[in-house]
PDB file of C-alpha atoms in Angstrom:
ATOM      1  CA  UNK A   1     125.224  33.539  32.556  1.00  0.00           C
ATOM      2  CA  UNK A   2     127.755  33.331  35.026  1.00  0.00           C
ATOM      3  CA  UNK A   3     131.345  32.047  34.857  1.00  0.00           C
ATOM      4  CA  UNK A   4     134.191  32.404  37.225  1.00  0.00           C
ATOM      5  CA  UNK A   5     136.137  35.902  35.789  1.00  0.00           C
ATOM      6  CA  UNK A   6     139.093  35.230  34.041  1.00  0.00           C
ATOM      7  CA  UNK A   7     142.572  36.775  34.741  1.00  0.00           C
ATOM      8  CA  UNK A   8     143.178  38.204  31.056  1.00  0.00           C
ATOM      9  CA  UNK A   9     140.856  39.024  28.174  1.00  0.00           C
ATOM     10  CA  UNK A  10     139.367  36.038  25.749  1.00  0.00           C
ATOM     11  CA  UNK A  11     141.935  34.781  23.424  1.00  0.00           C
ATOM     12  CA  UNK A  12     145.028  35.353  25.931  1.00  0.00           C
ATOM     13  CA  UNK A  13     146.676  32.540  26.909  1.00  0.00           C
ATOM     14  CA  UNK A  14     146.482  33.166  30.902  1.00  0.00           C
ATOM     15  CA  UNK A  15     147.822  30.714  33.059  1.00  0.00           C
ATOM     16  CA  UNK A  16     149.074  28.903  30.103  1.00  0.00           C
ATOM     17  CA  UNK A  17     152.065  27.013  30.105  1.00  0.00           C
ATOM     18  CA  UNK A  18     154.537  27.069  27.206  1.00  0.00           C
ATOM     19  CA  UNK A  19     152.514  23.590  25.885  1.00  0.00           C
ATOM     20  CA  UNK A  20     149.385  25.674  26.193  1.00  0.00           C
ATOM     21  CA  UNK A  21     150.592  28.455  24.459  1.00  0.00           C
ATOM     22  CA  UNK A  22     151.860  26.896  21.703  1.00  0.00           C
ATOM     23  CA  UNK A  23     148.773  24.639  20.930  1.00  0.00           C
ATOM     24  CA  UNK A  24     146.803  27.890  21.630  1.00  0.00           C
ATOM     25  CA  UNK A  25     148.909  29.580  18.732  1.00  0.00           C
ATOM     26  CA  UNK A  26     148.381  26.317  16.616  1.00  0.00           C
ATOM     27  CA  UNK A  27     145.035  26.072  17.324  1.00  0.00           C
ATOM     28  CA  UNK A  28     144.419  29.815  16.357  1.00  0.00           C
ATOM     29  CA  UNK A  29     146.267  29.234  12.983  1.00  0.00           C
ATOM     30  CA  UNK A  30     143.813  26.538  12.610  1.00  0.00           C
ATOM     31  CA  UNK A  31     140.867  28.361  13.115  1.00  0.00           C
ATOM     32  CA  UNK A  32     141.943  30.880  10.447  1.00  0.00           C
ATOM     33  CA  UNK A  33     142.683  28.548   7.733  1.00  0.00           C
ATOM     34  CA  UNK A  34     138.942  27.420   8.786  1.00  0.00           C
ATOM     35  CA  UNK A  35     137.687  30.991   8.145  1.00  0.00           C
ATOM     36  CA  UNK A  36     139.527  30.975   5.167  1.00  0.00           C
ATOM     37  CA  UNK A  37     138.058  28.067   3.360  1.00  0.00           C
ATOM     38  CA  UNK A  38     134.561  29.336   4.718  1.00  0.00           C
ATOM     39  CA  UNK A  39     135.576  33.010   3.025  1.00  0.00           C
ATOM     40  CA  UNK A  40     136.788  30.376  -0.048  1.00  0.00           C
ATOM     41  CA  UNK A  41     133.489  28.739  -0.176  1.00  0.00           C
ATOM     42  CA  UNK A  42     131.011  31.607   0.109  1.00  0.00           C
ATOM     43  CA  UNK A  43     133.270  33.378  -2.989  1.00  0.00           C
ATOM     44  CA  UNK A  44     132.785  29.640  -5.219  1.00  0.00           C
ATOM     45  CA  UNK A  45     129.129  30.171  -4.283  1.00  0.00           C
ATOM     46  CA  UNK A  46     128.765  33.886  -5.505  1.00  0.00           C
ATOM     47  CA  UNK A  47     130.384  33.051  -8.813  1.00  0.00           C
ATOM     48  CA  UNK A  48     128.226  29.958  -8.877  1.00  0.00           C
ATOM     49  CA  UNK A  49     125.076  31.779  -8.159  1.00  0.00           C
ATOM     50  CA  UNK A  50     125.964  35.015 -10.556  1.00  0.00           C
ATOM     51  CA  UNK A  51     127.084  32.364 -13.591  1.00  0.00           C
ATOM     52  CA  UNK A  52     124.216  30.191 -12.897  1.00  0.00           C
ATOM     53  CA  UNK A  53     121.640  33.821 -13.596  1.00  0.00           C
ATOM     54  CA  UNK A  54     123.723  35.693 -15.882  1.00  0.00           C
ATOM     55  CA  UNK A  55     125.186  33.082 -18.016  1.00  0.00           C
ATOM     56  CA  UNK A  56     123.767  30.104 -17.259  1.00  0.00           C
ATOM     57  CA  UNK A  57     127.213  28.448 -16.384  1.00  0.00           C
ATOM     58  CA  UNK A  58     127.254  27.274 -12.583  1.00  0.00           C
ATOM     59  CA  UNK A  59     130.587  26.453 -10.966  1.00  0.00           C
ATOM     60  CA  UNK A  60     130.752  22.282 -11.191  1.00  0.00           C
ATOM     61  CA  UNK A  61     129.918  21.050  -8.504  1.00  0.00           C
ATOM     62  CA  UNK A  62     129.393  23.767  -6.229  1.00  0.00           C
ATOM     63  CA  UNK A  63     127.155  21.940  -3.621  1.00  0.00           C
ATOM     64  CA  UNK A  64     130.099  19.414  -3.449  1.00  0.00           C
ATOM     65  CA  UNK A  65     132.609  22.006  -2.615  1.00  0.00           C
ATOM     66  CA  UNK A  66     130.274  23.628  -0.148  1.00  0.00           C
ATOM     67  CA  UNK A  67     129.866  20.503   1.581  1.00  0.00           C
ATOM     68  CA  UNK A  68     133.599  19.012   1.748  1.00  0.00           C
ATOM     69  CA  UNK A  69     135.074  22.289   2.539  1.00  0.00           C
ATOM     70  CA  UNK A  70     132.139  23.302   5.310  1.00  0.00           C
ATOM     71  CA  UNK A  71     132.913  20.375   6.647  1.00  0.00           C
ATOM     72  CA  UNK A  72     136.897  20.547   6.641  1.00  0.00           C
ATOM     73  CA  UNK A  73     136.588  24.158   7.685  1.00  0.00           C
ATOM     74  CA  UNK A  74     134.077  23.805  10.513  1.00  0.00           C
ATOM     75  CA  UNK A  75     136.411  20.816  11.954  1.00  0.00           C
ATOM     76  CA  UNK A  76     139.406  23.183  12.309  1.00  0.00           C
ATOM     77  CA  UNK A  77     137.316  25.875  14.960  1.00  0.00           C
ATOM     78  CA  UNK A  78     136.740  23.596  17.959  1.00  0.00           C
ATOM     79  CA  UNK A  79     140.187  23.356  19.598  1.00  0.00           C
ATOM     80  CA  UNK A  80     140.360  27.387  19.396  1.00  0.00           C
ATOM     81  CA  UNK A  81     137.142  27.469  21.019  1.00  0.00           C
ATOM     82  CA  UNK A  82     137.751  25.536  23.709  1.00  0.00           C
ATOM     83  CA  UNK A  83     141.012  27.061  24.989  1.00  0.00           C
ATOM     84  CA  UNK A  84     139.342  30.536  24.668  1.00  0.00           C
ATOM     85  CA  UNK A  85     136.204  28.752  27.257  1.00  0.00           C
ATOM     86  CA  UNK A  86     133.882  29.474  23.852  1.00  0.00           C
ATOM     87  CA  UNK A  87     132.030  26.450  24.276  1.00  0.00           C
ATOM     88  CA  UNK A  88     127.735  27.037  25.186  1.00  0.00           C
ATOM     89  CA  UNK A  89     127.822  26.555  28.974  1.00  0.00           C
ATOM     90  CA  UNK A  90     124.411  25.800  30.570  1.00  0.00           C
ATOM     91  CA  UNK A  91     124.803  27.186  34.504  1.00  0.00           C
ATOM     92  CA  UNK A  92     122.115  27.363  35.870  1.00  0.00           C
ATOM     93  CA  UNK A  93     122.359  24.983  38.375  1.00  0.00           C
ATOM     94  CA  UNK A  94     126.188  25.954  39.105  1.00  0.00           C
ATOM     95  CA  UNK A  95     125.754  29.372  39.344  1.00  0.00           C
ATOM     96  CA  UNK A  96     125.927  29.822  42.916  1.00  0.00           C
ATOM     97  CA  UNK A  97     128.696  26.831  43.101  1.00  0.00           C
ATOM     98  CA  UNK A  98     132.536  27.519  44.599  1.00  0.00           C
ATOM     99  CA  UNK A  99     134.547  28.402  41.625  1.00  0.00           C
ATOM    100  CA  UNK A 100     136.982  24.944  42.612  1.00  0.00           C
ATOM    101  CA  UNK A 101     133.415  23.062  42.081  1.00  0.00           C
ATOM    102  CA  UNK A 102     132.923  24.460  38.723  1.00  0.00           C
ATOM    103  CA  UNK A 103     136.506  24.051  37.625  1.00  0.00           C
ATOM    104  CA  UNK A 104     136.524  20.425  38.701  1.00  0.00           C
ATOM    105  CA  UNK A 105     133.383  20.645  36.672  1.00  0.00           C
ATOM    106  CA  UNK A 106     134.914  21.991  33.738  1.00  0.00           C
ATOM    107  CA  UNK A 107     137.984  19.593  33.946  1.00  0.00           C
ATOM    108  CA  UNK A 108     135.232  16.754  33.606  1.00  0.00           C
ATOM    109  CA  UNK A 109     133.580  18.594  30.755  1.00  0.00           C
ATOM    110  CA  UNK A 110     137.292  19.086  29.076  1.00  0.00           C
ATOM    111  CA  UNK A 111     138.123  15.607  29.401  1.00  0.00           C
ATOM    112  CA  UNK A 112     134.872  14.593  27.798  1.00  0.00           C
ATOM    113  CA  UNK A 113     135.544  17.068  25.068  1.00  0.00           C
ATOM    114  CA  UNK A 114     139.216  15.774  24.815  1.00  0.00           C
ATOM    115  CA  UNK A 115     138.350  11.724  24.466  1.00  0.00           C
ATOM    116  CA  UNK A 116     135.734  12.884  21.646  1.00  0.00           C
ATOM    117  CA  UNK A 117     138.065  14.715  19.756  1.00  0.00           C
ATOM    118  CA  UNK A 118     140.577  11.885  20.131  1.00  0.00           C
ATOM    119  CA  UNK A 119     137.236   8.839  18.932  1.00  0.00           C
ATOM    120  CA  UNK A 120     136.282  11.705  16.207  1.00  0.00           C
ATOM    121  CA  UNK A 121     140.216  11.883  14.847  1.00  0.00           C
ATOM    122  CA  UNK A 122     140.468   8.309  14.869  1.00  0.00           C
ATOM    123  CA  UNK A 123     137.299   7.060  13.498  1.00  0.00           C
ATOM    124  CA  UNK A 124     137.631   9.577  10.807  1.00  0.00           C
ATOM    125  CA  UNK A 125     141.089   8.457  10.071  1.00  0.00           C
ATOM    126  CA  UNK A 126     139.872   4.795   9.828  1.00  0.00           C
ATOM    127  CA  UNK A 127     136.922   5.724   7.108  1.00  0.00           C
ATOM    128  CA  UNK A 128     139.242   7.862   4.965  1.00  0.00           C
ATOM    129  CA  UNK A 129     141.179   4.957   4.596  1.00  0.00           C
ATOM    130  CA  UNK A 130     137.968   3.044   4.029  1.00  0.00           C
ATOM    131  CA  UNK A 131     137.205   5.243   1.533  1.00  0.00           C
ATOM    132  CA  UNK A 132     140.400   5.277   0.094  1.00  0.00           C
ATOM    133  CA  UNK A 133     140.473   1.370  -0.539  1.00  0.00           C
ATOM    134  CA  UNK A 134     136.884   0.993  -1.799  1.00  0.00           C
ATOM    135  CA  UNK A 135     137.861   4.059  -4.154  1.00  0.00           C
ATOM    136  CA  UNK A 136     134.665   6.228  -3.266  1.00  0.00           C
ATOM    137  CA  UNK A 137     134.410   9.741  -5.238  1.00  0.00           C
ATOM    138  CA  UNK A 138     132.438  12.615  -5.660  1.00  0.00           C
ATOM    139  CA  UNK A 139     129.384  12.194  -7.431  1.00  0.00           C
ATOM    140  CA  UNK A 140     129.787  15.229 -10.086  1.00  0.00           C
ATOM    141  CA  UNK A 141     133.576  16.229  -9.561  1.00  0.00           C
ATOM    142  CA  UNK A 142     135.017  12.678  -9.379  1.00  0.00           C
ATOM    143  CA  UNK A 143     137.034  14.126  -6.304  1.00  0.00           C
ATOM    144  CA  UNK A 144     138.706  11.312  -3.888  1.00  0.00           C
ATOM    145  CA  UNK A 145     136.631  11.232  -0.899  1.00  0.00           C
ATOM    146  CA  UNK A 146     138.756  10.094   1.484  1.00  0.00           C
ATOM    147  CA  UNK A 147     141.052  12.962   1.451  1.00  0.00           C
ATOM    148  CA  UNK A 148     138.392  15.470   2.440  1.00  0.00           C
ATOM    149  CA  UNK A 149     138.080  13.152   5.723  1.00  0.00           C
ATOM    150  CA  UNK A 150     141.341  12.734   5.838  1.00  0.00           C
ATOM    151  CA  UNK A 151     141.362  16.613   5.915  1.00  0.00           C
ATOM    152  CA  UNK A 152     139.366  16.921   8.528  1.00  0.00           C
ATOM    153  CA  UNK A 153     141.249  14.840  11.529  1.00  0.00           C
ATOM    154  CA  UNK A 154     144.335  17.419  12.418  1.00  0.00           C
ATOM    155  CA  UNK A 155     141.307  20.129  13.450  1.00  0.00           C
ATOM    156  CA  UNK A 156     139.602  16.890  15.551  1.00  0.00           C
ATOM    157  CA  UNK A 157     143.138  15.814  16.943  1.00  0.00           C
ATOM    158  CA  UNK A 158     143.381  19.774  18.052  1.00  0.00           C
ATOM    159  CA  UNK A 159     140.011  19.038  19.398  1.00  0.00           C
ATOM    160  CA  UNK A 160     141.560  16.432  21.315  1.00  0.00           C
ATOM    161  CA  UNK A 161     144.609  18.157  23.157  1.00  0.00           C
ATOM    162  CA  UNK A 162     142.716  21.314  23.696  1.00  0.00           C
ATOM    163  CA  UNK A 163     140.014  19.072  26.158  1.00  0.00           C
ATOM    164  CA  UNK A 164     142.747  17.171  27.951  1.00  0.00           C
ATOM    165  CA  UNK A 165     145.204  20.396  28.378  1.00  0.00           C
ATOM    166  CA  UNK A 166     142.089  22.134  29.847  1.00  0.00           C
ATOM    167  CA  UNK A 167     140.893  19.494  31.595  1.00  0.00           C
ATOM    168  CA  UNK A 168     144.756  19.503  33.015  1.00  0.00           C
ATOM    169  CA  UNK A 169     144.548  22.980  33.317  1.00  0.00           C
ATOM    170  CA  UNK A 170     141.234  23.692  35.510  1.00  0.00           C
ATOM    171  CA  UNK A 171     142.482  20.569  37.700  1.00  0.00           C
ATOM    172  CA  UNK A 172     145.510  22.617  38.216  1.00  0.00           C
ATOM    173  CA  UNK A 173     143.361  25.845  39.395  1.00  0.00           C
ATOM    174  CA  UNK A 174     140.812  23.912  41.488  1.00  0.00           C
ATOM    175  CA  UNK A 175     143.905  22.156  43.159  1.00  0.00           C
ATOM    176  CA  UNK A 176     145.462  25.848  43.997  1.00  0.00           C
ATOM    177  CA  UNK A 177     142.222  27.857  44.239  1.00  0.00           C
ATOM    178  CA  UNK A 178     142.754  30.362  41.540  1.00  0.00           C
ATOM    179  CA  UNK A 179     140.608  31.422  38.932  1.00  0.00           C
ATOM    180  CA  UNK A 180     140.535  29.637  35.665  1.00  0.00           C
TER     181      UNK A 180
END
């Protein structure tokens, strides 16, 4: 594959402005308490496993926990990805492109990216509250549902300023010629 090089190594914040950097530094806190609850999750599931065979006592609810907290975990690694340009690129087609033709490329991508994360935040926000007033719960641990979503929208609001600052940020680069 072929991308335009970039001016510092992958997880740098080149070219970033002091916004950027900050929600670069946020975003990579974010992405390690979503390693975290994934390094959480797999230790629940080896005591779960090694109770279930050697005493016959599972950790309650352990699918449950896997789900909610894969799911809270996995929502707090897209904004890091996207400022570090980690997202699957397909370039075939633009691989023999300007680099200003991809960036204004990848400005349109980012914006996409950025009004999903921003629908994602706020139609998870609306059915946590759903959830909240119709009082659903976890089938086996009786957990409130509607603060696992709830959980879940900071990592898709990251989502959200990570696509517009890039999308800001390759506009920026096609405009002046540079490399992203």
């Amino acid at each position: 594959m072929h991308e335009p090089p970039v001016d510092a190594p992958a997880g740098t914040a080149a070219g970033f402005g002091p916004f950027g950097r900050a929600l670069l530094a946020v975003s990579k806190a974010a992405a390690v308490v979503g390693g975290l609850v994934f390094v959480a999750i797999v230790a629940m599931s080896i005591v779960s496993i090694v109770g279930r065979k050697l005493v016959s006592m599972p950790v309650p609810g352990d699918f449950e926990l896997v789900e909610m907290g894969s799911a809270v975990g996995a929502s707090f690694f897209f904004a890091y990805c996207h400022l570090n340009r980690g997202d699957v690129k397909v370039d075939f087609f633009t691989q023999h492109w300007s680099a200003a033709k991809v960036m204004w490329l990848d400005a349109i991508g980012s914006t996409l990216i950025g009004l999903f994360g921003a629908v994602v935040a706020w139609r998870t926000a609306v059915g946590a509250f759903a959830l909240r007033e119709v009082g659903e719960s976890s089938a086996i641990l009786d957990w409130p549902m509607w603060v696992v979503r709830l959980a879940m929208v900071p990592g898709f609001v990251l989502m959200a300023l990570a696509g517009f600052y890039m999308a800001a940020h390759f506009v920026r680069a096609a405009r002046r010629g540079a490399l992203a």
